[in-house]
Each structure stands twice: as structure tokens, then as C-alpha cells.
Short mmCIF file of C-alpha atoms in Angstrom, two decimals:
data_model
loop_
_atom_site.label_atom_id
_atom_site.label_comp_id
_atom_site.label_asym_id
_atom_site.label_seq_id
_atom_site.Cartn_x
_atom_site.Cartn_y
_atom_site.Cartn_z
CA UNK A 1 -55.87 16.86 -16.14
CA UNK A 2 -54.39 20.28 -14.09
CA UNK A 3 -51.99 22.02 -14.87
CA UNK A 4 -49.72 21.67 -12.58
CA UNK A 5 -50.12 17.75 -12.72
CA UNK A 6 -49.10 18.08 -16.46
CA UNK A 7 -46.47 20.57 -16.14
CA UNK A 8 -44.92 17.96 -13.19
CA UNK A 9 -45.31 15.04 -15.58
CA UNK A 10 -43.19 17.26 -18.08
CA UNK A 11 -40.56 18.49 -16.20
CA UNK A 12 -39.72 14.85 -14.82
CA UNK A 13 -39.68 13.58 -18.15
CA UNK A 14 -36.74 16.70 -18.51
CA UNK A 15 -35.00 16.02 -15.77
CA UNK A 16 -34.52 12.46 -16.20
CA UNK A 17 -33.76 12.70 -20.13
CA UNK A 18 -30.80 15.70 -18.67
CA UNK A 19 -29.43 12.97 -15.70
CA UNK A 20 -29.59 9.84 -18.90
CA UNK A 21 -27.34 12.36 -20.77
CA UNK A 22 -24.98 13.45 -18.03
CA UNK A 23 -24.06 9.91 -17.20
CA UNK A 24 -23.75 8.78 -20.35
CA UNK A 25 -21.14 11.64 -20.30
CA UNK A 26 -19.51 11.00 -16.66
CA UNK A 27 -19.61 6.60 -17.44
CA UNK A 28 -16.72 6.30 -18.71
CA UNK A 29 -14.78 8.20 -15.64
CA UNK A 30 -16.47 5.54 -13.63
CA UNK A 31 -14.91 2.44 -15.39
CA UNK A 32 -12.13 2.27 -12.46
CA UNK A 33 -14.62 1.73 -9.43
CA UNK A 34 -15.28 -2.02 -10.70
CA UNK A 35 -11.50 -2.98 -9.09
CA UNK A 36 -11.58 0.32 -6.66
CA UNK A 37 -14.80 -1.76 -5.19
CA UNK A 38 -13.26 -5.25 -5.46
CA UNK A 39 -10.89 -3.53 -3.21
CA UNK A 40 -12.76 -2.11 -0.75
CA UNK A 41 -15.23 -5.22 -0.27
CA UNK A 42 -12.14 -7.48 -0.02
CA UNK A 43 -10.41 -5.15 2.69
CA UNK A 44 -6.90 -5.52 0.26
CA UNK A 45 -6.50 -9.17 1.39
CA UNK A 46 -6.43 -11.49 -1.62
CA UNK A 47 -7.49 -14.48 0.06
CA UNK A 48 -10.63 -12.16 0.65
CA UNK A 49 -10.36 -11.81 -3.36
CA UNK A 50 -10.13 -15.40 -4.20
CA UNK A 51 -13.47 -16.59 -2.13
CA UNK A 52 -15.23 -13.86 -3.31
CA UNK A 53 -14.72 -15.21 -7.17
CA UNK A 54 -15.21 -18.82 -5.88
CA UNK A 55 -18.56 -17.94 -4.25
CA UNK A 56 -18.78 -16.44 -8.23
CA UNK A 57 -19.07 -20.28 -9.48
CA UNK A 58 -21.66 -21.20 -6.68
CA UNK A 59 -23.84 -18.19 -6.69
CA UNK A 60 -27.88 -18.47 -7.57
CA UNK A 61 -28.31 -15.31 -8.86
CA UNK A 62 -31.24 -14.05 -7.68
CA UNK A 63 -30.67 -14.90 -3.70
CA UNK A 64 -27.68 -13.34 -4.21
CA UNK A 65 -28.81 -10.13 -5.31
CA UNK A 66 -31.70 -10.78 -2.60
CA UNK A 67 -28.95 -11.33 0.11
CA UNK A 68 -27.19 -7.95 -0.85
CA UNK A 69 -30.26 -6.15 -0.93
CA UNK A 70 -31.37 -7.03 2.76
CA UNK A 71 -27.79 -6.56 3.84
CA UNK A 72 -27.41 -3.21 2.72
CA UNK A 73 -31.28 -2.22 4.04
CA UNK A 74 -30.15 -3.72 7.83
CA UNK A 75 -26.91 -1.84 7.33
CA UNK A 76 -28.41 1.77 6.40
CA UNK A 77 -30.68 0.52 9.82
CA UNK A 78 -27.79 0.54 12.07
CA UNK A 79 -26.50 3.45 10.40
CA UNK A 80 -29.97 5.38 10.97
CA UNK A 81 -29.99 3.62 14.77
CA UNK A 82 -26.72 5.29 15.34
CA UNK A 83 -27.85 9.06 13.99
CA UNK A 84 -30.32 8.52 16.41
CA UNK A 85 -28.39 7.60 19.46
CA UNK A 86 -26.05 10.50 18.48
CA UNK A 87 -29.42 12.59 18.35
CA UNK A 88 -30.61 11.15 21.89
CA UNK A 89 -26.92 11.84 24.09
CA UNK A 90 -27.27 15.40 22.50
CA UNK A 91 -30.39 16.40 23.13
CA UNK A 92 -31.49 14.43 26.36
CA UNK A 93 -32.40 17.27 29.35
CA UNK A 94 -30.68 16.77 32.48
CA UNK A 95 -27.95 14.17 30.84
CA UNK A 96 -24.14 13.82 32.90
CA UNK A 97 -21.06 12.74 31.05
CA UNK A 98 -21.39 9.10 31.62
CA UNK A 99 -24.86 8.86 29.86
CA UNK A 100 -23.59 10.78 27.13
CA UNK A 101 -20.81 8.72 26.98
CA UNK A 102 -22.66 5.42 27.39
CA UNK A 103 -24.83 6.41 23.78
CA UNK A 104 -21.74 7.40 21.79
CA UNK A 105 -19.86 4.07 22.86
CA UNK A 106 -23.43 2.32 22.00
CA UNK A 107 -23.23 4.98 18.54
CA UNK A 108 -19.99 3.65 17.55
CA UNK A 109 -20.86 -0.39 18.22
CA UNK A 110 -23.85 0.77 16.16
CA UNK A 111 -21.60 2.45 13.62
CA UNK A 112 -19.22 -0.34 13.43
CA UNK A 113 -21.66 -3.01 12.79
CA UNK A 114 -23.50 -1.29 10.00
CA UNK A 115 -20.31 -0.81 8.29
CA UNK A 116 -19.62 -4.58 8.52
CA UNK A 117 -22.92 -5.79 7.64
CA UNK A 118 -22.50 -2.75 4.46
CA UNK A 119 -19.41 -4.57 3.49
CA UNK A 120 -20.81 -7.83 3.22
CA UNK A 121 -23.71 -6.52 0.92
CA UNK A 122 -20.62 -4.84 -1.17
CA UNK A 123 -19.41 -8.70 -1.65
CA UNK A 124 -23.04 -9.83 -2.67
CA UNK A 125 -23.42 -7.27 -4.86
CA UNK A 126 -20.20 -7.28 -6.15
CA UNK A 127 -20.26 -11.53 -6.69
CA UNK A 128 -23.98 -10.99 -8.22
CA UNK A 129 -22.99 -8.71 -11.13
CA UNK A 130 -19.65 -11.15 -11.57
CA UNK A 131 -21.97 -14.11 -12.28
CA UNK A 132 -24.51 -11.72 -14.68
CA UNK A 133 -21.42 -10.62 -16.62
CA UNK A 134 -20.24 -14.35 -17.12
CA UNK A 135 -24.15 -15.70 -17.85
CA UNK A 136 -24.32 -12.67 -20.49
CA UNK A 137 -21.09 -14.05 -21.81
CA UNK A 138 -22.17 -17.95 -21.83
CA UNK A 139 -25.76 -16.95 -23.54
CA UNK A 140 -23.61 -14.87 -26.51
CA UNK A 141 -21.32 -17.50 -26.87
CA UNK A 142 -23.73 -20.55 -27.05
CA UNK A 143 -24.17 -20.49 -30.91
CA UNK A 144 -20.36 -21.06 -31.34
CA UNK A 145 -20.01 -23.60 -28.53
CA UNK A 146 -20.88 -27.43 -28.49
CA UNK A 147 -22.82 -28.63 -25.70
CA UNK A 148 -19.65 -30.30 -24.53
CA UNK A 149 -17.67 -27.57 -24.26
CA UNK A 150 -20.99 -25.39 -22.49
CA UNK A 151 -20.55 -28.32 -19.89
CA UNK A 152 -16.85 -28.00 -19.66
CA UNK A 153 -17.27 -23.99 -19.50
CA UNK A 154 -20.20 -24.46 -16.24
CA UNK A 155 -17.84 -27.26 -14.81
CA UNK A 156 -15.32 -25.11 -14.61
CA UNK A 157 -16.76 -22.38 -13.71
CA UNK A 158 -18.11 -23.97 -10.46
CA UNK A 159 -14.92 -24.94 -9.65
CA UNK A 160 -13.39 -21.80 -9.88
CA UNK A 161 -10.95 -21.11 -6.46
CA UNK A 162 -9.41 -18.04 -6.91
CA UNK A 163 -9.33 -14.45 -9.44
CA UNK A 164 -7.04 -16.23 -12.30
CA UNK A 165 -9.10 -19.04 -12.95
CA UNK A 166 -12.31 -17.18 -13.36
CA UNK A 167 -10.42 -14.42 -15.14
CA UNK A 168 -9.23 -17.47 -17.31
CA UNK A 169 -12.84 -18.37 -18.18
CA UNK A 170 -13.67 -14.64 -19.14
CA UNK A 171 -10.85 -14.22 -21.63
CA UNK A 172 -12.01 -17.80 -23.71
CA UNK A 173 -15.85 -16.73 -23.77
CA UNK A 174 -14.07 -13.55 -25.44
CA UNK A 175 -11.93 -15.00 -27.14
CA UNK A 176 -14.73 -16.99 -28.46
CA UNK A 177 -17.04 -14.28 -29.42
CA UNK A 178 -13.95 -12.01 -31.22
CA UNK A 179 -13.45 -15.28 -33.51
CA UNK A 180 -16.51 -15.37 -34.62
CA UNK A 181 -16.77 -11.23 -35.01
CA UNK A 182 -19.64 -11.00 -32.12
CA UNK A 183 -19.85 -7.29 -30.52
CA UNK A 184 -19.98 -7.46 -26.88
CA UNK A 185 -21.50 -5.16 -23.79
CA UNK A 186 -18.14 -3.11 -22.26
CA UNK A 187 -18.15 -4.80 -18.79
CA UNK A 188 -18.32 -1.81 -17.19
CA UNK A 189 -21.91 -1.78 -18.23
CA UNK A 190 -22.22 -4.86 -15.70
#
């Protein structure tokens, strides 16, 4: 093996090992963005809120993630369509003020649709890592529960309408696992 190619492998190893550290150091400073997100996806509204935790009782995982990942790829699209447009009315010989004006109206349609479509893969995303947390919870607290009460638990879950009742869900899974003295995953780590 060269070198060089060793000396890369090395130095990768480094840096990686140096960014694990740092954000083990900068994580907790982070904790906030969970409900900073939640507020940004929803737009304020609670309504907005409420679905978003009801789709939380409905949602198959892995589409879901699936969903949010070609969301946000078609959104970073539009965005990418829109640099280029922006590129195009600047740089096009022999262009008047209506052309030029034409592809920055046609940027910001661009502009304004990747943001929406961004959005929505914010609410994927965000209802995907809801629905891991509460799984993660479910599998920890299946030793204490009877399969009655699992049912009751996955009944209720999928008819969850609104923030409270899933929040409601969350705190007896806890509440579960502090009775019987079971360390849990901060949720921040979800």
C-alpha cells in the first residue's frame, strides 16, 4: 500500500474520531431543536401539531423515512433548479429586463416550491423518529407488560388524535420502565 493511501486512511480515521468528540461535546446544546423543529414543520399552527402526532399512530416506519428521504432529495432539486435559473438571467448575452425578470419570477416559484416540498420531508422525518422513539420504548417495556396491556398500549397508540394523548402514552411506557429501575436512551438521542 502507498503512502499517501495510508497516510489518507489515517488522517480520516483522526478527523472523524475529533468530529465524534466535538459533538458529543456540542449534543447537549442541541436538545432544544426537537420542539424548535416541531415548530417549524408545523408552521406554529397546532392543528398542524395534532395530525402530525396522529399520522405518529399510523406511520410504517420505513416508508416513512423513505417518503422524507425522496422529499427532501426533490426539494434540494428545486432548490438547485432555482440556483440555476438565477445563474441563467445573470449570465445570458444579449438578455432585456423582461427575460431577466421572467427567470427570477420562475426562480422564486422554484424557490417557493422546494421550500414546501422541504417542509413536508421535515414532517416525515420528524413523525418517523416520533414512532422509533415510542417502538424503542414499547420493546424496553415488554418484559414488564402483559400482552393485554401491549394491545391496549398499540390500540391506543393508533388512535392517538392530537400531542396530549401521545404525550400521555410516552409518560406510562416511562413510568413503566422507572418502576421497574430500567435506564433509558435521553430522547434527544432519537
Amino acid at each position: 500500500m502507498k503512502k499517501q493511501t495510508l497516510l489518507g486512511i489515517l488522517g480520516t480515521l483522526v478527523l472523524g474520531a475529533l468530529g465524534s468528540g466535538l459533538w458529543e461535546l456540542i449534543k447537549p446544546g442541541f436538545s432544544f431543536l426537537g420542539s424548535t423543529a416541531l415548530t417549524v414543520i408545523s408552521l406554529g399552527f397546532d392543528s398542524v401539531v395534532n395530525d402530525i402526532y396522529s399520522r405518529v399512530g399510523r406511520a410504517n416506519l420505513p416508508s416513512t423515512w423513505i417518503k422524507s428521504t425522496a422529499l427532501l432529495i426533490l426539494g434540494v432539486m428545486f432548490y438547485v433548479m432555482t440556483a440555476m435559473r438565477s445563474v441563467r438571467a445573470n449570465t445570458a448575452p444579449n438578455t432585456n429586463q423582461a427575460t431577466v425578470s421572467r427567470y427570477l419570477i420562475g426562480s422564486l416559484v422554484f424557490a417557493l416550491f422546494g421550500a414546501f416540498i422541504v417542509v413536508g420531508a421535515g414532517r416525515h422525518a420528524y413523525v418517523a423518529k416520533t414512532r422509533g422513539h415510542f417502538d424503542y420504548l414499547v420493546r424496553a417495556s415488554a418484559p414488564y407488560l402483559s400482552p393485554e396491556q401491549r394491545l391496549s398500549i398499540d390500540s391506543r397508540l393508533a388512535l392517538v388524535t392530537n400531542r396530549a394523548d401521545y404525550e400521555a402514552l410516552v409518560v406510562e411506557l416511562k413510568q413503566c420502565l422507572k418502576d421497574n429501575k430500567v435506564a433509558i436512551a435521553d430522547d434527544s438521542e432519537f
